[in-house]
Short mmCIF file of C-alpha atoms in Angstrom, two decimals:
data_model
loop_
_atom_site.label_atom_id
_atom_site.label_comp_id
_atom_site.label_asym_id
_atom_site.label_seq_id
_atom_site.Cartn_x
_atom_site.Cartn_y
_atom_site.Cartn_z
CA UNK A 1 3.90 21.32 18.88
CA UNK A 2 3.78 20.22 15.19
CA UNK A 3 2.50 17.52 13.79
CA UNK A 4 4.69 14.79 11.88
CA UNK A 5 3.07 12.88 9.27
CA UNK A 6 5.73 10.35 9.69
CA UNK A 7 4.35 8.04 6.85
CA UNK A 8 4.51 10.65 4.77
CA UNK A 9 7.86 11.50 5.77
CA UNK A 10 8.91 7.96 4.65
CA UNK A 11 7.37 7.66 1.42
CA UNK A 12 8.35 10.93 0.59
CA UNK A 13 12.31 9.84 1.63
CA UNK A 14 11.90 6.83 -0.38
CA UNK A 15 10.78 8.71 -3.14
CA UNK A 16 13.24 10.83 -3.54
CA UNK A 17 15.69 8.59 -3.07
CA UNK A 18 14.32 5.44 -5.37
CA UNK A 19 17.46 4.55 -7.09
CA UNK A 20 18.32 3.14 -3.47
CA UNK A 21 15.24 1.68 -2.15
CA UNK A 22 15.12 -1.16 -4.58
CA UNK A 23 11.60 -2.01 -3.34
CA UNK A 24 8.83 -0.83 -0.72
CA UNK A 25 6.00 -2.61 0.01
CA UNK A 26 2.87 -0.98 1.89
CA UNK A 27 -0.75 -2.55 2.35
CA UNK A 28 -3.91 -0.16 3.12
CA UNK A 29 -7.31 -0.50 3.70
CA UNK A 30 -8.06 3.10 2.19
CA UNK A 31 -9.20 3.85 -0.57
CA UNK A 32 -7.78 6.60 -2.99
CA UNK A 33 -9.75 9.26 -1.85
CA UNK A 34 -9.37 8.02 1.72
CA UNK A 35 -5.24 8.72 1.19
CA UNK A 36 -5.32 11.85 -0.66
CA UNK A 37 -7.49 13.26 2.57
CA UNK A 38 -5.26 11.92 4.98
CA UNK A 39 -1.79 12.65 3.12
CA UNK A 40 -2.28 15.30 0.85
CA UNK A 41 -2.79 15.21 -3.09
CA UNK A 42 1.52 15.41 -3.51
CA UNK A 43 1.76 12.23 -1.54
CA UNK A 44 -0.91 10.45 -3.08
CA UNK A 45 0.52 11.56 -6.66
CA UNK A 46 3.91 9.88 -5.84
CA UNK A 47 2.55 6.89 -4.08
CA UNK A 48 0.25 5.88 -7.36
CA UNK A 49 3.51 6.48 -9.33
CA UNK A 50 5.78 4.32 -7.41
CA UNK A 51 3.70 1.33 -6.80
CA UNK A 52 1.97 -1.13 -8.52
CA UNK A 53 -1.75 -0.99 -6.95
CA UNK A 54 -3.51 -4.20 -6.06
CA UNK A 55 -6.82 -4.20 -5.63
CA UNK A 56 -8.78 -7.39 -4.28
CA UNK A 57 -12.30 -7.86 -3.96
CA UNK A 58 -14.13 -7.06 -0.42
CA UNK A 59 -15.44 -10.27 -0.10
CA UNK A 60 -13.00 -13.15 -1.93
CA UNK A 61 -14.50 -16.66 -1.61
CA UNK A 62 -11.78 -18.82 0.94
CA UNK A 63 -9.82 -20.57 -1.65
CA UNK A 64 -8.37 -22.80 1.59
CA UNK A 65 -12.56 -23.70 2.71
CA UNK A 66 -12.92 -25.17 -1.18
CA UNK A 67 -9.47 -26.80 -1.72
CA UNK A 68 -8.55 -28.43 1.62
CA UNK A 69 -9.93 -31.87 1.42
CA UNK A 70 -10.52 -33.23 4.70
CA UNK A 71 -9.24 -30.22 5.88
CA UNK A 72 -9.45 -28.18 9.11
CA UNK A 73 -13.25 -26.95 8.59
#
């Protein structure tokens, strides 16, 4: 049978209709390149112009392990 990118499918219905989705949040592990292989160039396109990207660093000191004081570690 065919295949349904079904993630695709919902970004792509959110996209065209934005003046009703008031906001959409998603959270990835990929990396641009890794999204544009797995969803096309079109998708990536509209998904890079309907978010604002957040990128955080691979390896973030624990805020929690230098704040806490007396704290569960």
């Amino acid at each position: 049978g065919d295949n349904l990118n079904v993630m695709g499918e919902i970004l792509m219905n959110r996209y065209r209709n934005r003046e009703l989705w008031k906001q959409t949040f998603i959270t990835t592990n990929l990396t641009g390149k890794q999204i544009s292989e797995a969803y096309g160039e079109r998708l990536t396109s509209r998904i890079f112009e309907m978010f604002n990207i957040l990128k955080f660093p691979a390896n973030p000191k624990d805020w929690r392990k230098e704040n806490i004081k007396g704290g569960l570690w």
